C-alpha positions as a Markdown table, in Angstrom:
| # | Residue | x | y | z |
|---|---|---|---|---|
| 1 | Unk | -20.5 | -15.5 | -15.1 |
| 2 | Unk | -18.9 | -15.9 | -11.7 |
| 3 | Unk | -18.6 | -12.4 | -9.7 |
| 4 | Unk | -16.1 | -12.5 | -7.0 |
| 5 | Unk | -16.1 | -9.9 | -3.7 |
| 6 | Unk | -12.8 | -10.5 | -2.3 |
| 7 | Unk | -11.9 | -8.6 | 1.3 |
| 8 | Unk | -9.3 | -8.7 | 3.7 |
| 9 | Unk | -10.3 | -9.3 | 7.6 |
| 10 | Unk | -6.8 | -8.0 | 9.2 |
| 11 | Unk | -5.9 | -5.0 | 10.0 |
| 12 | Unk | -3.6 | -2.7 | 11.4 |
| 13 | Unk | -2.4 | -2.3 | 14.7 |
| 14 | Unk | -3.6 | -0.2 | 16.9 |
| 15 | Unk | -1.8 | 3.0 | 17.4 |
| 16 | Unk | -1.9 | 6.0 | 20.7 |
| 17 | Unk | -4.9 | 8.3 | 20.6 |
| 18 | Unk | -8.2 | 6.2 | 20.2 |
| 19 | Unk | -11.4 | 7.4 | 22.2 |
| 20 | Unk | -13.4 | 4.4 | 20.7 |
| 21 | Unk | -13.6 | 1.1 | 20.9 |
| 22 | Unk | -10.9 | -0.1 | 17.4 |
| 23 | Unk | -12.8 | -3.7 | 18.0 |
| 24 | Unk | -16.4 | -2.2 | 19.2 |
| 25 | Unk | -18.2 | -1.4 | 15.5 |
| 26 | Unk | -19.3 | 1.6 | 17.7 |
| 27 | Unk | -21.9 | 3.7 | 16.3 |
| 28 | Unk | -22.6 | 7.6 | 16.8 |
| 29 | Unk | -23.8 | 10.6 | 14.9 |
| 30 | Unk | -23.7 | 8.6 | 11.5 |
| 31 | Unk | -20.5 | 7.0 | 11.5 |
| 32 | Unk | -19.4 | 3.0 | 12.7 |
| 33 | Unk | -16.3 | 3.6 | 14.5 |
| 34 | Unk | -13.6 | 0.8 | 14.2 |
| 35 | Unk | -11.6 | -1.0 | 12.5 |
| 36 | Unk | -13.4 | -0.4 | 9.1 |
| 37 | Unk | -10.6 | -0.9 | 6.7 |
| 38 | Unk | -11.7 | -3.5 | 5.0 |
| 39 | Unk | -14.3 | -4.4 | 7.5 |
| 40 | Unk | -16.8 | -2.0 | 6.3 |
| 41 | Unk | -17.2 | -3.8 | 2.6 |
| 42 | Unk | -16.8 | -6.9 | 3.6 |
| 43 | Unk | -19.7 | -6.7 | 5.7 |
| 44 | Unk | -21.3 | -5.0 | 2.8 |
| 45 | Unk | -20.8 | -7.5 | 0.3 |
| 46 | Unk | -22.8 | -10.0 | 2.9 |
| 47 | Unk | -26.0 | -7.6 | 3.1 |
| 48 | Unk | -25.6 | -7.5 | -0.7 |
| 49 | Unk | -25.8 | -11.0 | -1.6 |
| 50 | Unk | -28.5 | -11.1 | 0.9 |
| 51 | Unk | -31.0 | -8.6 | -0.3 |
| 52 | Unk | -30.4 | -10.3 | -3.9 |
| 53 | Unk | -31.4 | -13.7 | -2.3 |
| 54 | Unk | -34.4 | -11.8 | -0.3 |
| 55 | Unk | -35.7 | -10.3 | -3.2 |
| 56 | Unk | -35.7 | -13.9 | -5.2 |
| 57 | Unk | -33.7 | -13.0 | -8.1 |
| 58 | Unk | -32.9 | -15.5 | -10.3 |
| 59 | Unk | -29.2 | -15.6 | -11.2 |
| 60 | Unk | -27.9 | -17.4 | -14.0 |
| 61 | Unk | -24.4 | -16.7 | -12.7 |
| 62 | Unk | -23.1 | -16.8 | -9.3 |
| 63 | Unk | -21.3 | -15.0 | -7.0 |
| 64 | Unk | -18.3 | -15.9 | -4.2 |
| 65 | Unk | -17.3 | -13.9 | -1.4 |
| 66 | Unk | -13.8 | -14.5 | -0.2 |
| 67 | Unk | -12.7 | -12.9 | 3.0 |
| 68 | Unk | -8.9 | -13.4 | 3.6 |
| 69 | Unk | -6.7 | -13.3 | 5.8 |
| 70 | Unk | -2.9 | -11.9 | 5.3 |
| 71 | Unk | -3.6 | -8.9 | 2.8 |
| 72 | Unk | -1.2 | -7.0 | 4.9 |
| 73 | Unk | 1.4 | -9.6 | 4.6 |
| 74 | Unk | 1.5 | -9.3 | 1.3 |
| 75 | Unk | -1.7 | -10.8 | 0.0 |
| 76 | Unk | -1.5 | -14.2 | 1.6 |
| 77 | Unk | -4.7 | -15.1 | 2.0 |
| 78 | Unk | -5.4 | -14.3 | -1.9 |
| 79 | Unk | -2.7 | -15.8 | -3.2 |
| 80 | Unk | -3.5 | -19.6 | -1.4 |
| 81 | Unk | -7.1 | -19.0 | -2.5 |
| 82 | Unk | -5.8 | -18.7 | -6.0 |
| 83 | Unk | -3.2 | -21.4 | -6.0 |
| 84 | Unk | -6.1 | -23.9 | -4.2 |
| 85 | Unk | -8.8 | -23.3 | -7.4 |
| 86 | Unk | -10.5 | -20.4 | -6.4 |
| 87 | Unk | -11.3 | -18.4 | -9.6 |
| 88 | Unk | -14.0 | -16.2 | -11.2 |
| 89 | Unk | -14.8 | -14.2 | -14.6 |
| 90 | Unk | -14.9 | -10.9 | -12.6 |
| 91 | Unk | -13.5 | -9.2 | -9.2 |
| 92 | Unk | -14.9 | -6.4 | -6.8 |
| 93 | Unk | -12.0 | -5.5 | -4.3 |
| 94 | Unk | -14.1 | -3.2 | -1.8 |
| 95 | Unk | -10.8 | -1.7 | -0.5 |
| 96 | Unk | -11.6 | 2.3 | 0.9 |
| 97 | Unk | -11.7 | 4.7 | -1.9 |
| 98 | Unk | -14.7 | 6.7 | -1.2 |
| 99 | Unk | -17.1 | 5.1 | -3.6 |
| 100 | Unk | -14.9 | 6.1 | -6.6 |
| 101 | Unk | -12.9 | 4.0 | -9.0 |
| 102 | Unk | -9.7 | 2.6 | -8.6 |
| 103 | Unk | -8.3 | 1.6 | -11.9 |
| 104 | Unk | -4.1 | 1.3 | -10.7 |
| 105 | Unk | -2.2 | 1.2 | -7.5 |
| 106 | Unk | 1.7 | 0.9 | -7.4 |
| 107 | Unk | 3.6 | -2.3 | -6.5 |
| 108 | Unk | 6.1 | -2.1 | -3.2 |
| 109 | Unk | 9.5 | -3.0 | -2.7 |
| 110 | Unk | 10.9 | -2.5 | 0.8 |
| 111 | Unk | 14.6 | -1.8 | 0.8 |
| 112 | Unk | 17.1 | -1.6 | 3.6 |
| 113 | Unk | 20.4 | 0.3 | 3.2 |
| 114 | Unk | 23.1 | -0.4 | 5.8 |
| 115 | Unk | 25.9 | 1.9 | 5.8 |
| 116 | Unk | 29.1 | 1.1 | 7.6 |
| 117 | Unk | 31.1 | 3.9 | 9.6 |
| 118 | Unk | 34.3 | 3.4 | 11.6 |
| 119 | Unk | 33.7 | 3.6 | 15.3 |
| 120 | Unk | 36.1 | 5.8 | 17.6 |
| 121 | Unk | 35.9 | 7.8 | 21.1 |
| 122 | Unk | 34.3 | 11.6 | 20.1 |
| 123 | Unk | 37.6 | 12.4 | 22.3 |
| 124 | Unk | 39.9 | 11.0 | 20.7 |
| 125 | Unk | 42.0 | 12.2 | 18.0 |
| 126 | Unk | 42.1 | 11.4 | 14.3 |
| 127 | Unk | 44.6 | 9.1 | 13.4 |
| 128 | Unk | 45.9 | 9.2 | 9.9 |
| 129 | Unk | 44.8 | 6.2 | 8.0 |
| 130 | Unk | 41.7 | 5.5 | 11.0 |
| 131 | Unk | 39.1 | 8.5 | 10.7 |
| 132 | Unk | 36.1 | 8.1 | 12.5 |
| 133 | Unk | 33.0 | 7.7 | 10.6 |
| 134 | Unk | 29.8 | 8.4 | 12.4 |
| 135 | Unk | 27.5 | 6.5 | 10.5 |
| 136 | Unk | 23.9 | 7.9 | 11.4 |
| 137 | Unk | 25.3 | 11.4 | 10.3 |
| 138 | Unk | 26.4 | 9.8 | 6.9 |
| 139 | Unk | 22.5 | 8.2 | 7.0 |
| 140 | Unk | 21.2 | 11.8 | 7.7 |
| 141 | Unk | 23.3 | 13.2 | 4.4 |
| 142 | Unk | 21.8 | 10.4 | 2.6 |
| 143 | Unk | 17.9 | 10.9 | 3.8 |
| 144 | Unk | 17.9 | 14.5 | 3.0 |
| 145 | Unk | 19.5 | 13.4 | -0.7 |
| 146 | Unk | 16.7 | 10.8 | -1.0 |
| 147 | Unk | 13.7 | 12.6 | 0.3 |
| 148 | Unk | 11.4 | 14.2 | 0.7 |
| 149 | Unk | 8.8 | 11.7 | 1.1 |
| 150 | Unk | 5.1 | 10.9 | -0.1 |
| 151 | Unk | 6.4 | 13.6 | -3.2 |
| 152 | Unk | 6.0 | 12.4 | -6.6 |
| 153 | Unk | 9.3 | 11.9 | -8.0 |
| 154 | Unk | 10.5 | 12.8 | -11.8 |
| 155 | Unk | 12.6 | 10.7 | -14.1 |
| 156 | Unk | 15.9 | 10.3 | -14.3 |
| 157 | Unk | 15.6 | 12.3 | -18.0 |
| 158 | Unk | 14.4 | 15.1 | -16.4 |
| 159 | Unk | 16.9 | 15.0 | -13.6 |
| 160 | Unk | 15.7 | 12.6 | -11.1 |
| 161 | Unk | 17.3 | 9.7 | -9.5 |
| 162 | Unk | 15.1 | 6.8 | -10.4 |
| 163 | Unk | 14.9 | 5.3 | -13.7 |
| 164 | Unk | 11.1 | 5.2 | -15.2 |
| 165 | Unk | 8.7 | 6.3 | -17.6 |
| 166 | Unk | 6.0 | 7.7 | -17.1 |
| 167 | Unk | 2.8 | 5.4 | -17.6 |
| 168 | Unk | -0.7 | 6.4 | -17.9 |
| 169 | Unk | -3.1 | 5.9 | -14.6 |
| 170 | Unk | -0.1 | 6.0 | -13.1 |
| 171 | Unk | 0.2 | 9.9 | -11.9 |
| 172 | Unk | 2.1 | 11.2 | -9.2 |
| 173 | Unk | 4.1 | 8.0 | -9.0 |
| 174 | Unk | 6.7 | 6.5 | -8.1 |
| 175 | Unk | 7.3 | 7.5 | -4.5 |
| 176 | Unk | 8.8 | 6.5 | -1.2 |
| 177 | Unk | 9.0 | 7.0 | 2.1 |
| 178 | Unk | 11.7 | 7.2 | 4.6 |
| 179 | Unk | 11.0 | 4.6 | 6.9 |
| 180 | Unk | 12.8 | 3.8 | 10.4 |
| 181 | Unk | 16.4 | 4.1 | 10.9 |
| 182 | Unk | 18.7 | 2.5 | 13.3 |
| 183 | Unk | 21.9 | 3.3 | 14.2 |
| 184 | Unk | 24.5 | 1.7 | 16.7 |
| 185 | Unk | 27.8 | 0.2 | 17.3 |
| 186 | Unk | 27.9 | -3.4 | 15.1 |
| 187 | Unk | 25.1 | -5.7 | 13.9 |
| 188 | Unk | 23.7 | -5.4 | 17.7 |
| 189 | Unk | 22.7 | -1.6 | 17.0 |
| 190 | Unk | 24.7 | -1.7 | 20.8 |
| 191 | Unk | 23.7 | 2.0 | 22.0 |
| 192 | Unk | 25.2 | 1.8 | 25.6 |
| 193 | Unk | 28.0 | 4.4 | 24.3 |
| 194 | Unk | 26.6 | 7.2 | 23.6 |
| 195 | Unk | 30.4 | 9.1 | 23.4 |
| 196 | Unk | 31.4 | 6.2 | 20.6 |
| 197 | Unk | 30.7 | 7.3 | 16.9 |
| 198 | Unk | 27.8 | 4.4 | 15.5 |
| 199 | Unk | 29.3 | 2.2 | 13.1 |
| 200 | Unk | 26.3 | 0.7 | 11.4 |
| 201 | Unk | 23.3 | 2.9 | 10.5 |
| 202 | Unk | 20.2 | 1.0 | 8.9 |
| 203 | Unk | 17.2 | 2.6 | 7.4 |
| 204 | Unk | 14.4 | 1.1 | 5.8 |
| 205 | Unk | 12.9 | 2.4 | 2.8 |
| 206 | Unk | 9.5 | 1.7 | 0.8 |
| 207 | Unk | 9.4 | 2.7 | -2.8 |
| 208 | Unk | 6.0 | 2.5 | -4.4 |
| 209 | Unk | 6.9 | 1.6 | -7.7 |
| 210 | Unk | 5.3 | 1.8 | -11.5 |
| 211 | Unk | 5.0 | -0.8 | -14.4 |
| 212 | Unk | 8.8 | -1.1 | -15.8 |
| 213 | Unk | 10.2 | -0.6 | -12.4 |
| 214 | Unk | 11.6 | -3.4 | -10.6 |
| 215 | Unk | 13.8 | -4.4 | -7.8 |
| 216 | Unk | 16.6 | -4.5 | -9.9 |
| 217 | Unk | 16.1 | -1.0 | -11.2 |
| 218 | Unk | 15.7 | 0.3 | -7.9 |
| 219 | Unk | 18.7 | -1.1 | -6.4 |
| 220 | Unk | 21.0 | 0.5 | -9.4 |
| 221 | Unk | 19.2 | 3.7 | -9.0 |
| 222 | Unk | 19.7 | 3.6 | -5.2 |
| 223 | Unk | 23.2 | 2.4 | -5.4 |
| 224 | Unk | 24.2 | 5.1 | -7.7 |
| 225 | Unk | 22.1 | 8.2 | -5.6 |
| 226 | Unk | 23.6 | 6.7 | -2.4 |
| 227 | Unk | 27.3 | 6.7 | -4.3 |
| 228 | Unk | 27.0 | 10.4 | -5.3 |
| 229 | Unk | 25.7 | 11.6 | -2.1 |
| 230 | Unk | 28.5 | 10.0 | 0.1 |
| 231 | Unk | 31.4 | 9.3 | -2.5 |
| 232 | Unk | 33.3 | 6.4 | -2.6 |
| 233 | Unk | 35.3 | 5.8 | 0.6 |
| 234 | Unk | 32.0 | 4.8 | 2.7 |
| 235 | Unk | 31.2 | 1.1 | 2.4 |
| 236 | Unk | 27.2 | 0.5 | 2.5 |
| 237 | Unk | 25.3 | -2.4 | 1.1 |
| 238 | Unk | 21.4 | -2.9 | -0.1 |
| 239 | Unk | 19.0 | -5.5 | 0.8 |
| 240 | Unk | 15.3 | -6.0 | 0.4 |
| 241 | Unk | 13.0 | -7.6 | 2.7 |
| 242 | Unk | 10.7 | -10.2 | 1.6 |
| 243 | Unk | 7.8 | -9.4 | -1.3 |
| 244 | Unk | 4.7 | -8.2 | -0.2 |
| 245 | Unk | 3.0 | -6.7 | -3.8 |
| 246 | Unk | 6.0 | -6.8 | -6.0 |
| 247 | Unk | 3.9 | -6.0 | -8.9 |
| 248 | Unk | 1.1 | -3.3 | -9.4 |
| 249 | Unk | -2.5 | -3.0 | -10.4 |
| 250 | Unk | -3.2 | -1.7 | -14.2 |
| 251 | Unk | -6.8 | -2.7 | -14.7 |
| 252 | Unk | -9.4 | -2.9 | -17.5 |
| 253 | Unk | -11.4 | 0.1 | -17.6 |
| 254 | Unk | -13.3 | -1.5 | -20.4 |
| 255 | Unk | -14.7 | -4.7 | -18.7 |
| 256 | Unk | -18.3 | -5.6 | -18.0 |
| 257 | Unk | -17.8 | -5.7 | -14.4 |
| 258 | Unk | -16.4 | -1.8 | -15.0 |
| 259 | Unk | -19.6 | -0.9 | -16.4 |
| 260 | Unk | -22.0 | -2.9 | -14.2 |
| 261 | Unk | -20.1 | -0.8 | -11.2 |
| 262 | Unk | -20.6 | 2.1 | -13.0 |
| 263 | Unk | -24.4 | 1.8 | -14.2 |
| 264 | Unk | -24.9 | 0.9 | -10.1 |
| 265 | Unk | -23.3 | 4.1 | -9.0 |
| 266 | Unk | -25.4 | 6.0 | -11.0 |
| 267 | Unk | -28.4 | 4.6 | -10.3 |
| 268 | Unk | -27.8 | 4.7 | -5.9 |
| 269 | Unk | -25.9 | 7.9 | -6.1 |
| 270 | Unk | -27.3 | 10.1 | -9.0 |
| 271 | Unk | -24.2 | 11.0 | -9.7 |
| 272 | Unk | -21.0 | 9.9 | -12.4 |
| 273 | Unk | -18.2 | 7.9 | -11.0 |
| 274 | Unk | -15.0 | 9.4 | -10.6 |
| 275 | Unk | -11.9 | 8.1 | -10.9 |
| 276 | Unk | -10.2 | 7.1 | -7.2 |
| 277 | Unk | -7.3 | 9.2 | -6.1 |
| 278 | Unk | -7.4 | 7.4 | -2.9 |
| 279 | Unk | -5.7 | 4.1 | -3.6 |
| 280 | Unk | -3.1 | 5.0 | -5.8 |
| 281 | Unk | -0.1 | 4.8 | -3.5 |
| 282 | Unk | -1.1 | 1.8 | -1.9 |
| 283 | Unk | -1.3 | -1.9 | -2.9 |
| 284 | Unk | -3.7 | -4.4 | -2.6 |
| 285 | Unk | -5.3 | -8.1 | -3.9 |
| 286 | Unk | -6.3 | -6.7 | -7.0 |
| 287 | Unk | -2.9 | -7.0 | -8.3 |
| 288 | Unk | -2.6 | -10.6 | -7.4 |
| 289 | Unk | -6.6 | -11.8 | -9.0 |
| 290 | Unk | -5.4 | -9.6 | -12.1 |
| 291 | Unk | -2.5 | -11.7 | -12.2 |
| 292 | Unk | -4.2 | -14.7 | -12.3 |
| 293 | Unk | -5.9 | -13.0 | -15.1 |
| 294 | Unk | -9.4 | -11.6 | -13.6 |
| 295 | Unk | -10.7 | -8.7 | -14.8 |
| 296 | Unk | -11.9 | -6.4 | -12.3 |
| 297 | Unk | -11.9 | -2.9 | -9.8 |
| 298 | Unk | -11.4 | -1.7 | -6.8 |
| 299 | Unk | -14.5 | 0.2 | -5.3 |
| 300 | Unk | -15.8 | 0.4 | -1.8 |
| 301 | Unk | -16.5 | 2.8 | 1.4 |
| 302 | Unk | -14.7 | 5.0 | 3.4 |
| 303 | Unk | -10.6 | 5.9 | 3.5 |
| 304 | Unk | -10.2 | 9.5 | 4.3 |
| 305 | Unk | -10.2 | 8.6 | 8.0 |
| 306 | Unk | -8.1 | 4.4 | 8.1 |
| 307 | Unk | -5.0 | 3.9 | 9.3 |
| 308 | Unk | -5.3 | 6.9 | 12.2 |
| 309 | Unk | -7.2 | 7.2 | 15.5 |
| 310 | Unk | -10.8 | 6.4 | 15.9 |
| 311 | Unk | -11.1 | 4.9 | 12.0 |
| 312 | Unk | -14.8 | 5.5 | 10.8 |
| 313 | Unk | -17.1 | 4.6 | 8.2 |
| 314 | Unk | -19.8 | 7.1 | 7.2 |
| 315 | Unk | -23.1 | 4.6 | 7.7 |
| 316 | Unk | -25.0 | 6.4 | 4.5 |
| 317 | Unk | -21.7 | 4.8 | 2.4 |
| 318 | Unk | -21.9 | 1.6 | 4.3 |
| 319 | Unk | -25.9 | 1.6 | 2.8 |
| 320 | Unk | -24.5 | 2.8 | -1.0 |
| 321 | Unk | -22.3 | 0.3 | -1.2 |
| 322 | Unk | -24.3 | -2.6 | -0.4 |
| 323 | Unk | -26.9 | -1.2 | -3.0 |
| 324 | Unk | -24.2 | -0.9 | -5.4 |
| 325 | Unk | -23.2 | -4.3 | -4.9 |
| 326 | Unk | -26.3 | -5.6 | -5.0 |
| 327 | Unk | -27.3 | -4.1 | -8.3 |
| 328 | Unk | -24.2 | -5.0 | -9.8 |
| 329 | Unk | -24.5 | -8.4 | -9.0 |
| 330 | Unk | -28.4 | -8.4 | -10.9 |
| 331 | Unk | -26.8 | -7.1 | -14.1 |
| 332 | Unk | -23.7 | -8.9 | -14.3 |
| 333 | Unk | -25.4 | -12.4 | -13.1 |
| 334 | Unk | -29.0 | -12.5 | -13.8 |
């Protein structure tokens, strides 16, 4: 067989309030400080592979290590590697989740909502037939209807506003978040007049979505929560920005390369493997190498501190992981 460690090497940008180095793999009291998302496995899979050679083990399989590029732009990298031959029986995505399993992570679909007011002075009186319409307020009517976010929403049969059922693996999902909002006077978001009502207010929303959802079910469900929040004399209109994972990650818990992780874990950490609450919001490659029909999981260090100041890796996981690797390559390729 043909075991495949696939890792992205961008990352995010870097944000106000770091003390280290992002680019510096800085070291200190047992953590490598850094840009570790997905950093930290990919340089894992590397000391793997290399203590396998090291120790002279004879594999009947073989093993590939893709590092990519464009993960965060919706699996670029991945996806050419696919289309240009790349493939394998089995997949390790060491994407952060503590060491633990990740069997599922939602798809995303970005929407924007643009809702159109009717611009006038704020001291000028109402003319019948010409009311103002402030269109950031009618946007803050709407967010507080939609919210709140990062909360696990309920189905439309129990009295939600988006249509889905419930799937296995899939708990606590779907969700959004409110994203960033823009408001000003026409398509220019011109905000040199403050005493002018906005006539265009834009926000941005991410839903993280579950199998049976679909852009098409989230447009009719935002449609029709948008509809009943501001009635029908407000003109608005939905658009969605260009796919980045439109479809999620239900994997095989039954596969060889499921157990091979597993009998790994057991043996470096003395411990059973748990199943990842981590990743379960986010998306990653995994969807697009299922896809294409690979079995496989997402397991690898660190996550509680990415995507925030001074990003670290605890250097004792780092180790694990590589063993884990390592041993899971013996039983699944030897």
């Amino acid at each position: 067989p043909t075991l495949l460690f696939n890792g992205h090497i961008d990352h995010n940008p870097v944000c106000d309030g770091w003390t280290k180095d992002p680019y510096g793999g800085v070291i200190e009291d047992g953590w490598l400080y850094g840009f570790v998302h997905m950093k930290a496995a990919d340089a894992t899979y590397i000391a793997a592979v290399d203590a396998v050679r090291k120790a002279g083990v004879d594999l009947r399989g073989s093993v590939s290590i893709a590092h990519v590029c464009g993960e965060l732009r919706g699996g670029a990298g991945t996806k050419h590697a696919l289309a240009s031959g790349l493939e394998a029986d089995y997949f390790v995505l060491g994407e952060p989740t503590e060491m633990t399993f990740g069997f599922n992570h939602a798809a995303s679909v970005v929407a924007r909502l643009h809702v159109r007011g009717k611009m006038k002075h704020f001291a000028t009186v109402e003319v019948d037939g010409q009311r103002g319409v402030n269109a950031v307020e009618v946007m803050a009517d709407i967010v507080r209807g939609l919210g709140p976010s990062h909360t696990p929403h309920v189905s439309a049969d129990q009295g939600g506003w988006l249509s889905f059922e419930p799937r296995e693996g899939f708990d606590g999902l779907p969700q959004i978040n409110i994203g960033p909002v823009r408001g000003g006077i026409s398509s220019s978001y011109d905000e040199t007049r403050p005493a002018l009502f906005p006539d265009l207010c834009t926000l941005t929303i991410d839903f993280r979505i579950i199998p049976g959802m679909s852009k098409e079910t989230v447009e009719r469900d935002l449609a029709n929560k948008v509809r009943s929040i501001i009635g029908d004399d407000i003109d608005f209109e939905i658009e969605f920005a260009a796919d980045t994972f439109p479809i999620p990650f239900d994997g095989d818990r039954r596969s060889s390369v499921v157990d091979a992780i597993g009998a790994a874990h057991r043996q470096v950490r003395g411990a059973e493997p748990v199943e990842s609450e981590v990743l379960k919001f986010a998306a990653s490659d995994a969807a697009w190498m299922s896809a294409a029909g690979i079995p496989g999981i997402i397991y690898g260090p660190t996550g509680k501190y990415l995507s925030r100041p001074d990003e670290r890796c605890e250097l004792s996981d780092l180790v694990d992981s590589a063993k884990v690797y390592a041993a899971t390559i013996v039983e699944l390729c030897e």
